[in-house]
Coordinates of C-alpha atoms and ligand atoms in Angstrom, one line a residue:
X256 CA 48.5 -34.0 92.4
X257 CA 45.3 -35.0 90.6
X258 CA 45.5 -36.2 87.1
X259 CA 43.2 -33.4 85.8
X260 CA 45.8 -30.8 86.7
X261 CA 48.5 -32.3 84.4
X262 CA 46.0 -33.2 81.7
X263 CA 46.2 -30.7 78.8
X264 CA 43.1 -28.7 78.6
X265 CA 41.3 -28.3 75.3
X266 CA 41.3 -24.9 73.5
X267 CA 38.1 -23.1 73.0
X268 CA 37.8 -20.0 70.8
X269 CA 34.8 -17.7 70.4
X270 CA 34.1 -14.2 69.4
X271 CA 31.2 -11.8 69.5
X272 CA 30.5 -8.7 67.4
X273 CA 30.4 -5.3 69.1
X274 CA 27.0 -3.8 68.7
X275 CA 26.2 -1.5 71.4
X276 CA 24.6 -3.7 74.0
X277 CA 23.9 -7.3 74.4
X278 CA 20.5 -8.7 75.2
X279 CA 19.3 -10.8 78.1
X280 CA 19.0 -13.6 75.4
X281 CA 22.7 -13.3 74.5
X282 CA 23.6 -13.4 78.2
X283 CA 21.5 -16.4 79.2
X284 CA 22.0 -18.2 75.9
X285 CA 25.7 -17.8 75.3
X286 CA 27.7 -15.5 77.5
X287 CA 26.9 -17.2 80.8
X288 CA 28.2 -20.4 79.3
X289 CA 31.4 -18.8 78.2
X290 CA 32.0 -17.7 81.8
X291 CA 31.6 -21.2 83.0
X292 CA 33.8 -22.7 80.3
X293 CA 36.8 -20.8 81.7
X294 CA 37.1 -23.3 84.5
X295 CA 37.6 -26.4 82.3
X296 CA 39.2 -25.2 79.1
X297 CA 41.9 -22.9 77.8
X298 CA 39.5 -20.3 76.5
X299 CA 40.5 -17.5 74.1
X300 CA 37.9 -14.8 73.4
X301 CA 37.7 -11.8 71.1
X302 CA 35.6 -8.9 70.1
X303 CA 35.1 -9.4 66.4
X304 CA 35.4 -5.8 65.3
X305 CA 36.8 -6.6 61.8
X306 CA 33.6 -8.6 61.1
X307 CA 31.6 -5.6 62.2
X308 CA 32.4 -3.4 59.2
X309 CA 30.6 -5.7 56.8
X310 CA 27.8 -3.3 57.6
X311 CA 28.4 0.5 57.7
X312 CA 29.5 1.8 61.1
X313 CA 29.5 5.4 62.5
X314 CA 33.1 5.9 63.6
X315 CA 32.4 7.5 66.9
X316 CA 29.7 5.0 67.9
X317 CA 31.7 2.1 66.6
X318 CA 34.7 3.0 68.8
X319 CA 32.4 3.3 71.8
X320 CA 30.7 0.0 71.0
X321 CA 34.0 -1.8 70.9
X322 CA 35.0 -0.6 74.3
X323 CA 31.6 -1.2 75.7
X324 CA 31.5 -4.7 74.5
X325 CA 34.9 -5.3 76.1
X326 CA 33.8 -3.8 79.4
X327 CA 30.5 -5.7 79.3
X328 CA 32.2 -9.0 78.9
X329 CA 34.5 -8.4 81.8
X330 CA 31.5 -7.3 83.8
X331 CA 29.7 -10.6 83.0
X332 CA 32.7 -12.6 84.3
X333 CA 35.2 -13.1 81.5
X334 CA 38.5 -13.0 83.3
X335 CA 41.3 -11.9 80.9
X336 CA 43.9 -13.1 83.4
X337 CA 42.6 -16.6 82.9
X338 CA 41.3 -16.4 79.3
X339 CA 43.0 -14.0 76.9
X340 CA 40.3 -11.7 75.7
X341 CA 41.5 -9.4 72.9
X342 CA 40.2 -7.1 70.2
X343 CA 40.4 -8.7 66.7
X344 CA 41.7 -5.7 64.9
X345 CA 44.6 -5.5 67.3
X346 CA 46.0 -8.8 66.1
X347 CA 47.1 -8.5 62.5
X348 CA 47.4 -12.2 61.9
X349 CA 43.6 -12.5 61.6
X350 CA 43.4 -10.3 58.5
X351 CA 46.5 -11.9 57.0
X352 CA 45.3 -15.5 57.4
X353 CA 41.9 -14.5 56.2
X354 CA 43.4 -13.4 52.9
X355 CA 45.2 -16.7 52.5
X356 CA 42.1 -18.7 53.4
X357 CA 40.1 -16.7 50.8
X358 CA 42.2 -18.4 48.2
X359 CA 41.2 -21.8 49.6
X360 CA 37.5 -21.1 49.8
X361 CA 35.2 -21.5 46.9
X362 CA 32.8 -19.0 45.5
X363 CA 30.1 -21.7 45.5
X364 CA 30.7 -22.4 49.2
X365 CA 30.4 -18.8 50.2
X366 CA 27.3 -18.4 48.0
X367 CA 25.5 -21.1 50.0
X368 CA 25.9 -19.3 53.4
X369 CA 22.4 -18.5 54.6
X370 CA 23.7 -15.6 56.7
X371 CA 25.1 -14.0 53.5
X372 CA 21.8 -14.5 51.7
X373 CA 19.8 -13.0 54.6
X374 CA 22.1 -10.1 55.1
X375 CA 22.3 -9.2 51.5
X376 CA 18.5 -9.2 51.4
X377 CA 18.5 -6.9 54.4
X378 CA 21.1 -4.5 53.0
X379 CA 20.6 -4.6 49.3
X380 CA 22.5 -1.3 48.9
X381 CA 25.7 -2.6 50.5
X382 CA 26.4 -6.2 49.4
X383 CA 30.1 -5.8 49.8
X384 CA 32.8 -8.4 49.2
X385 CA 33.6 -8.5 53.0
X386 CA 30.0 -9.6 53.7
X387 CA 30.6 -12.4 51.2
X388 CA 34.0 -13.5 52.6
X389 CA 33.1 -13.0 56.2
X390 CA 33.3 -16.8 56.8
X391 CA 36.9 -17.0 55.8
X392 CA 37.8 -14.4 58.4
X393 CA 35.9 -16.3 60.9
X394 CA 37.8 -19.5 59.9
X395 CA 41.0 -17.6 60.4
X396 CA 40.0 -16.5 63.9
X397 CA 39.4 -20.1 64.9
X398 CA 42.2 -21.9 63.0
X399 CA 45.0 -19.5 64.1
X400 CA 44.6 -20.8 67.7
X401 CA 44.3 -24.5 66.8
X402 CA 41.0 -24.4 68.6
X403 CA 39.5 -27.8 69.5
X404 CA 36.1 -26.5 70.2
X405 CA 33.9 -23.5 69.3
X406 CA 30.8 -22.7 71.1
X407 CA 28.4 -21.3 68.5
X408 CA 24.8 -20.6 68.2
X409 CA 22.7 -22.2 65.6
X410 CA 23.1 -19.2 63.3
X411 CA 26.9 -19.7 63.1
X412 CA 26.9 -23.5 62.7
X413 CA 27.1 -23.3 58.9
X414 CA 30.2 -21.0 59.2
X415 CA 31.8 -23.5 61.5
X416 CA 31.1 -26.3 59.1
X417 CA 32.8 -24.3 56.4
X418 CA 35.8 -23.7 58.7
X419 CA 36.2 -27.4 59.1
X420 CA 36.0 -27.9 55.3
X421 CA 38.6 -25.2 54.7
X422 CA 40.9 -26.7 57.4
X423 CA 40.6 -30.2 55.9
X424 CA 41.2 -29.0 52.4
X425 CA 44.4 -27.1 53.5
X426 CA 45.6 -30.1 55.5
X427 CA 44.9 -32.3 52.5
X428 CA 47.1 -30.3 50.2
X429 CA 50.0 -29.4 52.6
X430 CA 49.8 -32.0 55.4
X431 CA 48.6 -31.4 58.9
X432 CA 48.6 -27.7 59.6
X433 CA 45.3 -26.9 61.3
X434 CA 43.4 -28.5 64.0
X435 CA 39.9 -29.3 62.6
X436 CA 37.6 -27.7 65.2
X437 CA 34.3 -29.0 66.5
X438 CA 31.2 -27.3 67.6
X439 CA 31.0 -27.2 71.4
X440 CA 27.8 -28.8 72.4
X441 CA 27.7 -28.3 76.1
X442 CA 25.0 -27.5 78.4
X443 CA 22.6 -25.6 76.2
X444 CA 21.8 -22.1 77.4
X445 CA 18.3 -20.8 77.7
X446 CA 16.7 -19.9 74.4
X447 CA 15.1 -16.5 75.2
X448 CA 12.3 -15.4 72.9
X449 CA 10.9 -11.9 72.1
X450 CA 8.7 -10.5 74.9
X451 CA 6.3 -9.2 72.2
X452 CA 6.3 -12.1 69.8
X453 CA 7.4 -15.1 71.7
X454 CA 7.5 -17.3 68.6
X455 CA 10.6 -15.3 67.5
X456 CA 14.1 -15.2 69.1
X457 CA 14.8 -12.2 71.3
X458 CA 16.9 -9.8 69.1
X459 CA 18.2 -6.3 69.6
X460 CA 17.5 -5.6 65.9
X461 CA 13.8 -5.9 66.7
X462 CA 12.1 -2.5 65.9
X463 CA 9.9 -2.9 68.9
X464 CA 12.3 -2.1 71.9
X465 CA 9.8 -3.7 74.2
X466 CA 10.6 -7.0 72.6
X467 CA 14.0 -7.3 74.1
X468 CA 15.9 -6.5 77.3
X469 CA 19.4 -5.2 77.1
X470 CA 21.7 -6.2 79.9
X471 CA 22.4 -2.5 80.6
X472 CA 18.7 -1.5 80.7
X473 CA 17.8 0.4 83.9
X474 CA 15.6 -1.5 86.4
X475 CA 12.5 0.6 85.7
X476 CA 12.8 -0.1 82.0
X477 CA 13.2 -3.8 82.6
X478 CA 10.2 -3.9 84.8
X479 CA 8.1 -2.0 82.2
X480 CA 9.2 -4.4 79.5
X481 CA 8.2 -7.5 81.5
X482 CA 4.9 -6.0 82.6
X483 CA 4.1 -5.5 78.9
X484 CA 5.2 -9.0 77.9
X485 CA 2.7 -10.9 75.7
X486 CA 1.0 -13.9 77.4
X487 CA -2.2 -15.9 76.8
X488 CA -5.7 -15.9 78.1
X489 CA -5.5 -19.1 80.2
X490 CA -4.1 -17.2 83.3
X491 CA -2.2 -20.2 84.7
X492 CA 1.6 -20.1 85.2
X493 CA 2.6 -23.4 83.7
X494 CA 4.4 -24.7 80.6
X495 CA 2.0 -25.6 77.9
X496 CA 1.3 -25.8 74.2
X497 CA 0.2 -22.5 72.7
X498 CA 1.5 -20.7 75.7
X499 CA 4.7 -19.3 74.1
X500 CA 4.7 -16.1 76.1
X501 CA 4.4 -17.9 79.5
X502 CA 6.8 -20.7 78.4
X503 CA 9.3 -18.0 77.6
X504 CA 8.8 -16.2 80.9
X505 CA 9.1 -19.4 82.9
X506 CA 12.3 -20.2 80.9
X507 CA 13.8 -16.8 81.8
X508 CA 12.7 -17.2 85.5
X509 CA 14.3 -20.7 85.6
X510 CA 17.5 -19.4 84.0
X511 CA 18.0 -16.5 86.4
X512 CA 16.9 -18.3 89.6
X513 CA 18.0 -21.9 88.9
X514 CA 14.5 -23.1 89.9
X515 CA 12.8 -25.8 87.8
X516 CA 9.6 -25.2 85.8
X517 CA 7.7 -27.3 88.4
X518 CA 9.0 -25.3 91.3
X519 CA 8.0 -22.1 89.5
X520 CA 4.5 -23.4 88.7
X521 CA 4.0 -24.5 92.3
X522 CA 5.1 -21.1 93.6
X523 CA 2.7 -19.2 91.4
X524 CA -0.3 -21.6 91.8
X525 CA -3.4 -19.4 92.1
X526 CA -1.6 -16.2 91.2
X527 CA -2.2 -14.2 88.1
X528 CA 0.0 -13.3 85.2
X529 CA 0.5 -9.8 86.6
X530 CA 2.2 -11.1 89.7
X531 CA 4.3 -13.5 87.7
X532 CA 5.5 -10.9 85.2
X533 CA 6.5 -8.6 88.1
X534 CA 8.3 -11.4 89.8
X535 CA 10.2 -12.3 86.6
X536 CA 11.1 -8.7 86.1
X537 CA 12.4 -8.4 89.6
X538 CA 14.5 -11.6 89.3
X539 CA 16.0 -10.3 86.1
X540 CA 16.8 -6.9 87.7
X541 CA 18.6 -8.6 90.6
X542 CA 20.6 -10.8 88.2
X543 CA 21.7 -7.9 86.1
X544 CA 22.3 -5.4 89.0
X545 CA 25.9 -6.7 89.9
X546 CA 26.8 -6.9 86.2
X547 CA 25.7 -3.3 85.6
X548 CA 27.6 -2.1 88.6
X549 CA 30.8 -3.8 87.4
X550 CA 30.2 -2.4 84.0
X551 CA 30.1 1.1 85.4
X552 CA 33.3 0.5 87.2
X553 CA 35.2 -0.9 84.2
X554 CA 34.0 1.7 81.8
X555 CA 35.2 4.4 84.2
X556 CA 38.6 2.8 84.2
X557 CA 39.9 3.0 80.7
X558 CA 43.5 2.4 81.6
X559 CA 42.6 -0.9 83.2
X560 CA 40.7 -2.0 80.1
X561 CA 43.6 -1.0 77.9
X562 CA 46.0 -2.9 80.0
X563 CA 43.9 -6.0 79.7
X564 CA 43.2 -5.9 76.0
X565 CA 46.8 -5.0 75.2
X566 CA 48.2 -7.9 77.2
X567 CA 45.7 -10.3 75.7
X568 CA 46.6 -9.0 72.1
X569 CA 50.3 -9.7 72.7
X570 CA 49.5 -13.2 73.9
X571 CA 47.2 -13.8 70.9
X572 CA 49.7 -12.4 68.5
X573 CA 52.5 -14.7 69.7
X574 CA 50.3 -17.8 69.6
X575 CA 48.7 -17.0 66.2
X576 CA 51.9 -16.0 64.6
X577 CA 53.1 -19.6 65.0
X578 CA 50.3 -20.9 63.0
X579 CA 50.6 -18.2 60.3
X580 CA 54.3 -18.8 59.9
X581 CA 53.6 -22.5 59.4
X582 CA 51.0 -21.7 56.8
X583 CA 53.2 -19.3 54.9
X584 CA 56.1 -21.7 54.8
X585 CA 53.9 -24.6 53.6
X586 CA 52.5 -22.5 50.8
X587 CA 56.0 -21.7 49.6
X588 CA 56.5 -18.1 50.7
X589 CA 60.0 -16.9 51.1
X590 CA 61.1 -16.6 54.7
X591 CA 61.6 -13.0 56.0
Ligands
LIG203 N1 30.4 -14.4 63.4 C1 30.2 -14.5 64.8 C2 28.9 -13.9 65.1 O1 28.4 -13.0 64.5 C3 31.3 -13.8 65.6 C4 32.6 -14.5 65.3 C5 33.6 -14.0 64.7 C6 32.9 -15.8 65.8 N2 34.7 -14.9 64.7 C7 34.3 -16.0 65.4 C8 32.3 -16.8 66.6 C9 35.0 -17.1 65.6 C10 33.0 -18.0 66.8 C11 34.3 -18.1 66.4 O2 28.2 -14.3 66.1

């Protein structure tokens, strides 16, 4: 038997908030990588629904969004038989450890989080304590599973850095309790920009719906959005400075077809932007088609979904309870 089989695989933890749909940017930038990571690591994934109520949610839509997020991830290739994939609110250790960690996290540290500053500016009427302590809950998510690595986007780097500080602080006081996790810097996913303002990241919170493609968008909608994509006046399909729109479209084309930028440039030599935009749209439609079909199957099979998230939650509880018990004992809580 080869050595790699007996070698202990590293643990990866990551979570994503449920928010209706995910964009082509989320898929090509992050999710596709998660799917690949399942081969080489012990991955544990979650839908971060506790984090989601730091902004107000409509109960009916929220419930639907949580289930949709779950089904969508399975459709993209997350395999809960291989990688436990659970719903955060189903595993009570998360909220419990988050409280404990809150008492080992400083007001000053939380005040410096740029996401907190941004979000409190965006929702000045609802700057709740949960929004402020959001990073301690995220730290709990990660530390409960003794994760070695956490694949995070640039916007979550600061939270991961804080997680490391909290873990080191706790270990410093009580002795080794938590694994200090590192950011997973693997193969970088494609950075997908807005189709309407290609200097900005593609985001579903963009008011202009033509700026982003949802992975559940219907083919005709996807085609329309690509045909309207902002380009430049040079009319040459190649990567270049000041050609943000075309650079972005080439990046997307490359991510969905696996072709290099040079191959794409050669293929579209002498052709106009109209042809190119149509071709990118078609390539994206073909990439998303099987995902959309699987999503429809999963969402029609609620029992199957429930079976998967329940089994994963049981596994996650067993694993995380070990860490929580250790923490409680070290702090001095009386055993039950
Ligand atoms: N805060 C992350 C986000 O909004 C989601 C998240 C919650 C997360 N817990 C996590 C990511 C733990 C990585 C690890 O994107």
